[in-house]
Amino acid sequence: MTSSKKKSLLSRLDPFTYVDDHLLPILNPWNNEIVSWIVYVVFSFVFAFTLYALIGWILQTATPLVIVVSGSMLPVMARGDVVLLHGVDGPSLNVPEVVLDSIDVRTTSLEELADIESHPNGDWSIHFHSSGETLLLPKQGTSDIIVYYSSHKNLEIIHRALVKIRSNGEYFLLTKGDNNFSLDQDCGEVSSLFLPSTGSVDVFTEKSCPSPYPIPLDQVNGRAVVWIAWLGYVKLLLVDGFSFVSR
């Protein structure tokens, strides 16, 4: 392929070629520099949004890219890392599984669900009350890292899925940051209060925690596929607090 043909192909792949050739003559027939600048800025946002949506469609998730904003996943992930996500379903998650069909996992606290023991070598044991099953979890986890929405804290959180619970045809997850001392669901005693005035339920926990109950699969945005160190640090400094930034 000749150099001129390569340039022609690249220009066809550049969306701004079509802006220059087809849209600007219509939107800016006077060749006003300010109008041209406004058109370029607007279409930059349009193209960025379109590309983001396309990546999300391919990866089967509404949020294909997130930025880590804390050290809870050290040393695997650090603040400022950009993480690419892929959508998940229960069977495909690479996480140890336990079946608990005899209880309503959605509203069962970790304290009611299981006993947890940490060992001197850093491993964990989780003994489930209803089934009598015990899972041994290694200190250095190799299961999938996921991003989920914590309605309790109104945050997106990126942590490792430690246990996958299959209950009455649904999937739920127990999660933990690699650099944290306890599970996200280690909330102590959990209680709830129905508010007739709003029709909502307030959940109260003995200890501060991200999630008082196991994470339903429909609150999981995706699993981490690949991450690039520091790539999002500058944007993190500018836009920390936006909904697409994960903790």
CSV table of C-alpha atoms in Angstrom, one decimal:
chain,number,residue,atom,x,y,z
A,1,MET,CA,0.0,0.0,0.0
A,2,THR,CA,1.4,3.4,-1.0
A,3,SER,CA,1.9,6.3,1.4
A,4,SER,CA,-0.9,8.3,-0.2
A,5,LYS,CA,-3.3,5.4,0.0
A,6,LYS,CA,-2.5,4.9,3.7
A,7,LYS,CA,-3.2,8.6,4.3
A,8,SER,CA,-6.5,8.3,2.5
A,9,LEU,CA,-7.5,5.4,4.6
A,10,LEU,CA,-6.5,7.1,7.8
A,11,SER,CA,-8.4,10.2,6.8
A,12,ARG,CA,-11.6,8.1,6.3
A,13,LEU,CA,-11.2,6.7,9.8
A,14,ASP,CA,-10.9,10.2,11.3
A,15,PRO,CA,-14.4,11.4,12.1
A,16,PHE,CA,-13.3,15.1,11.9
A,17,THR,CA,-12.6,14.6,8.2
A,18,TYR,CA,-16.4,14.3,7.8
A,19,VAL,CA,-16.9,17.3,10.0
A,20,ASP,CA,-14.5,19.4,7.8
A,21,ASP,CA,-15.9,18.1,4.5
A,22,HIS,CA,-19.6,17.9,5.1
A,23,LEU,CA,-20.7,19.7,8.3
A,24,LEU,CA,-18.6,22.8,8.5
A,25,PRO,CA,-19.7,24.1,5.0
A,26,ILE,CA,-23.3,23.9,6.2
A,27,LEU,CA,-22.9,25.1,9.8
A,28,ASN,CA,-20.2,27.7,9.1
A,29,PRO,CA,-20.4,28.9,5.5
A,30,TRP,CA,-18.8,32.2,6.6
A,31,ASN,CA,-15.6,30.4,7.8
A,32,ASN,CA,-15.9,32.2,11.1
A,33,GLU,CA,-13.1,30.9,13.4
A,34,ILE,CA,-15.1,31.0,16.6
A,35,VAL,CA,-18.0,29.1,15.0
A,36,SER,CA,-15.5,26.5,13.7
A,37,TRP,CA,-14.0,26.1,17.2
A,38,ILE,CA,-17.5,25.6,18.8
A,39,VAL,CA,-18.3,23.0,16.2
A,40,TYR,CA,-15.1,21.1,16.9
A,41,VAL,CA,-15.6,21.2,20.7
A,42,VAL,CA,-19.2,20.0,20.4
A,43,PHE,CA,-18.3,17.1,18.1
A,44,SER,CA,-15.4,16.2,20.2
A,45,PHE,CA,-17.8,15.4,23.0
A,46,VAL,CA,-20.2,13.7,20.6
A,47,PHE,CA,-17.4,11.4,19.3
A,48,ALA,CA,-16.1,10.7,22.8
A,49,PHE,CA,-19.5,9.7,24.1
A,50,THR,CA,-20.2,7.6,21.0
A,51,LEU,CA,-16.9,5.8,21.4
A,52,TYR,CA,-17.5,5.2,25.1
A,53,ALA,CA,-21.0,3.8,24.4
A,54,LEU,CA,-19.6,1.6,21.6
A,55,ILE,CA,-16.9,0.2,24.0
A,56,GLY,CA,-19.6,-0.4,26.6
A,57,TRP,CA,-21.8,-2.2,24.0
A,58,ILE,CA,-18.9,-4.5,23.0
A,59,LEU,CA,-18.0,-5.3,26.6
A,60,GLN,CA,-21.6,-5.6,27.7
A,61,THR,CA,-21.5,-3.0,30.5
A,62,ALA,CA,-22.7,0.6,30.8
A,63,THR,CA,-19.4,1.6,32.5
A,64,PRO,CA,-16.5,0.1,30.6
A,65,LEU,CA,-13.9,2.4,32.1
A,66,VAL,CA,-13.4,3.4,35.7
A,67,ILE,CA,-10.7,5.0,37.8
A,68,VAL,CA,-9.4,3.7,41.1
A,69,VAL,CA,-9.5,6.5,43.8
A,70,SER,CA,-8.3,4.7,46.9
A,71,GLY,CA,-5.6,2.2,48.1
A,72,SER,CA,-8.1,-0.5,49.1
A,73,MET,CA,-6.9,-2.8,46.3
A,74,LEU,CA,-3.1,-2.4,46.9
A,75,PRO,CA,-0.8,-3.8,45.7
A,76,VAL,CA,-2.8,-5.0,42.7
A,77,MET,CA,-4.4,-1.7,41.9
A,78,ALA,CA,-3.4,1.8,43.0
A,79,ARG,CA,-5.0,5.3,43.1
A,80,GLY,CA,-5.2,6.7,39.5
A,81,ASP,CA,-5.2,3.3,37.7
A,82,VAL,CA,-7.7,3.1,34.8
A,83,VAL,CA,-9.6,-0.2,34.7
A,84,LEU,CA,-11.4,-1.8,31.8
A,85,LEU,CA,-14.5,-3.7,32.7
A,86,HIS,CA,-16.5,-6.5,31.1
A,87,GLY,CA,-20.1,-7.3,31.9
A,88,VAL,CA,-20.7,-10.4,34.1
A,89,ASP,CA,-23.1,-13.2,34.6
A,90,GLY,CA,-23.2,-15.5,37.6
A,91,PRO,CA,-21.9,-18.7,36.0
A,92,SER,CA,-18.9,-17.0,34.3
A,93,LEU,CA,-17.5,-15.3,37.4
A,94,ASN,CA,-14.3,-16.9,38.6
A,95,VAL,CA,-15.2,-17.0,42.3
A,96,PRO,CA,-15.6,-19.9,44.8
A,97,GLU,CA,-19.3,-20.8,44.9
A,98,VAL,CA,-21.6,-21.9,47.6
A,99,VAL,CA,-25.3,-22.8,47.3
A,100,LEU,CA,-27.7,-21.5,49.9
A,101,ASP,CA,-31.3,-22.1,48.8
A,102,SER,CA,-32.9,-22.3,52.3
A,103,ILE,CA,-32.5,-18.6,53.2
A,104,ASP,CA,-33.2,-15.1,51.7
A,105,VAL,CA,-29.6,-14.0,51.1
A,106,ARG,CA,-30.7,-10.6,49.8
A,107,THR,CA,-31.7,-9.5,53.3
A,108,THR,CA,-29.3,-11.7,55.4
A,109,SER,CA,-26.4,-9.9,57.1
A,110,LEU,CA,-22.9,-11.5,57.2
A,111,GLU,CA,-23.3,-11.9,60.9
A,112,GLU,CA,-26.4,-14.1,60.4
A,113,LEU,CA,-25.0,-15.7,57.3
A,114,ALA,CA,-21.6,-17.1,58.4
A,115,ASP,CA,-18.8,-17.2,60.8
A,116,ILE,CA,-15.4,-15.8,59.6
A,117,GLU,CA,-12.0,-16.7,60.9
A,118,SER,CA,-8.7,-15.3,59.9
A,119,HIS,CA,-5.6,-17.5,60.2
A,120,PRO,CA,-2.0,-16.6,61.2
A,121,ASN,CA,-0.8,-17.1,57.7
A,122,GLY,CA,-3.4,-14.5,56.4
A,123,ASP,CA,-5.8,-17.0,54.9
A,124,TRP,CA,-9.6,-16.8,55.8
A,125,SER,CA,-12.2,-19.4,56.6
A,126,ILE,CA,-15.9,-18.7,56.1
A,127,HIS,CA,-18.3,-21.2,57.7
A,128,PHE,CA,-21.9,-20.9,56.4
A,129,HIS,CA,-24.6,-21.5,59.0
A,130,SER,CA,-27.4,-22.8,56.9
A,131,SER,CA,-25.4,-25.3,54.8
A,132,GLY,CA,-22.6,-26.2,57.2
A,133,GLU,CA,-20.1,-25.6,54.4
A,134,THR,CA,-16.7,-24.0,55.0
A,135,LEU,CA,-14.6,-22.2,52.4
A,136,LEU,CA,-10.9,-21.6,52.8
A,137,LEU,CA,-9.9,-18.4,51.1
A,138,PRO,CA,-6.2,-17.6,50.4
A,139,LYS,CA,-4.5,-14.4,51.6
A,140,GLN,CA,-3.5,-13.6,48.0
A,141,GLY,CA,-6.8,-13.8,46.2
A,142,THR,CA,-7.0,-14.9,42.5
A,143,SER,CA,-10.7,-14.5,42.0
A,144,ASP,CA,-12.3,-11.9,39.8
A,145,ILE,CA,-12.1,-8.2,40.8
A,146,ILE,CA,-15.5,-6.5,40.3
A,147,VAL,CA,-17.0,-3.0,40.4
A,148,TYR,CA,-20.4,-2.8,42.2
A,149,TYR,CA,-22.7,0.0,43.2
A,150,SER,CA,-23.1,0.4,47.0
A,151,SER,CA,-26.6,1.8,47.6
A,152,HIS,CA,-25.7,2.0,51.3
A,153,LYS,CA,-22.8,4.4,50.7
A,154,ASN,CA,-24.0,5.7,47.3
A,155,LEU,CA,-20.6,4.8,45.8
A,156,GLU,CA,-19.1,2.6,43.1
A,157,ILE,CA,-16.6,0.2,44.7
A,158,ILE,CA,-13.9,-1.9,43.0
A,159,HIS,CA,-13.0,-4.9,45.2
A,160,ARG,CA,-12.3,-8.6,44.9
A,161,ALA,CA,-15.2,-11.0,44.9
A,162,LEU,CA,-14.4,-13.7,47.5
A,163,VAL,CA,-17.5,-15.8,47.5
A,164,LYS,CA,-20.3,-16.3,44.9
A,165,ILE,CA,-23.6,-17.4,46.6
A,166,ARG,CA,-26.2,-19.1,44.4
A,167,SER,CA,-29.6,-18.8,46.1
A,168,ASN,CA,-32.9,-19.7,44.6
A,169,GLY,CA,-31.8,-19.0,41.1
A,170,GLU,CA,-30.0,-15.7,41.9
A,171,TYR,CA,-26.4,-14.8,42.5
A,172,PHE,CA,-24.9,-12.7,45.3
A,173,LEU,CA,-21.3,-11.8,46.2
A,174,LEU,CA,-19.2,-11.3,49.3
A,175,THR,CA,-16.4,-8.9,48.6
A,176,LYS,CA,-13.3,-7.4,50.1
A,177,GLY,CA,-10.5,-5.0,49.2
A,178,ASP,CA,-7.1,-6.8,49.0
A,179,ASN,CA,-5.6,-4.1,51.3
A,180,ASN,CA,-8.6,-4.1,53.8
A,181,PHE,CA,-8.8,-6.0,57.0
A,182,SER,CA,-12.4,-7.1,56.7
A,183,LEU,CA,-15.1,-8.0,54.2
A,184,ASP,CA,-17.3,-5.2,52.8
A,185,GLN,CA,-20.2,-7.0,54.4
A,186,ASP,CA,-18.6,-7.1,57.9
A,187,CYS,CA,-21.1,-4.6,59.4
A,188,GLY,CA,-21.8,-6.2,62.8
A,189,GLU,CA,-25.5,-6.1,63.7
A,190,VAL,CA,-27.8,-4.9,60.9
A,191,SER,CA,-31.3,-3.5,61.4
A,192,SER,CA,-33.8,-1.8,59.1
A,193,LEU,CA,-36.6,0.7,59.6
A,194,PHE,CA,-39.5,1.2,57.3
A,195,LEU,CA,-40.4,4.8,56.7
A,196,PRO,CA,-44.2,5.1,55.9
A,197,SER,CA,-43.8,8.8,54.9
A,198,THR,CA,-41.5,7.9,52.0
A,199,GLY,CA,-42.2,4.2,51.5
A,200,SER,CA,-38.5,3.5,51.8
A,201,VAL,CA,-36.4,1.3,54.2
A,202,ASP,CA,-33.4,2.8,56.1
A,203,VAL,CA,-30.7,0.3,57.0
A,204,PHE,CA,-28.5,0.8,60.1
A,205,THR,CA,-25.3,-1.0,60.8
A,206,GLU,CA,-23.3,-1.4,64.0
A,207,LYS,CA,-20.0,-0.8,62.1
A,208,SER,CA,-19.3,1.4,59.1
A,209,CYS,CA,-19.2,-0.7,56.0
A,210,PRO,CA,-19.9,-0.5,52.2
A,211,SER,CA,-22.6,-3.1,52.1
A,212,PRO,CA,-24.8,-4.5,54.9
A,213,TYR,CA,-25.9,-7.5,52.7
A,214,PRO,CA,-24.3,-9.7,50.0
A,215,ILE,CA,-24.1,-7.9,46.6
A,216,PRO,CA,-26.8,-8.9,44.2
A,217,LEU,CA,-25.5,-9.5,40.7
A,218,ASP,CA,-27.7,-6.8,39.2
A,219,GLN,CA,-25.6,-4.2,41.2
A,220,VAL,CA,-22.3,-5.4,39.6
A,221,ASN,CA,-21.2,-3.2,36.8
A,222,GLY,CA,-18.5,-5.6,35.5
A,223,ARG,CA,-15.3,-7.5,36.3
A,224,ALA,CA,-11.9,-6.0,35.8
A,225,VAL,CA,-10.2,-7.2,32.6
A,226,VAL,CA,-7.1,-5.1,32.4
A,227,TRP,CA,-5.8,-2.0,34.2
A,228,ILE,CA,-3.2,0.6,33.3
A,229,ALA,CA,-1.3,2.3,36.2
A,230,TRP,CA,-1.5,6.0,36.7
A,231,LEU,CA,-3.3,6.7,33.4
A,232,GLY,CA,-6.3,8.4,35.1
A,233,TYR,CA,-4.4,10.3,37.8
A,234,VAL,CA,-4.6,13.7,36.2
A,235,LYS,CA,-8.3,13.3,35.5
A,236,LEU,CA,-8.8,12.0,39.0
A,237,LEU,CA,-7.4,15.2,40.5
A,238,LEU,CA,-9.8,17.3,38.3
A,239,VAL,CA,-13.0,15.3,38.5
A,240,ASP,CA,-12.8,13.2,41.7
A,241,GLY,CA,-16.3,12.6,42.9
A,242,PHE,CA,-17.9,11.9,39.5
A,243,SER,CA,-20.1,8.8,39.4
A,244,PHE,CA,-17.8,6.9,37.1
A,245,VAL,CA,-14.9,7.0,39.5
A,246,SER,CA,-14.7,3.8,41.5
A,247,ARG,CA,-13.3,3.2,45.0
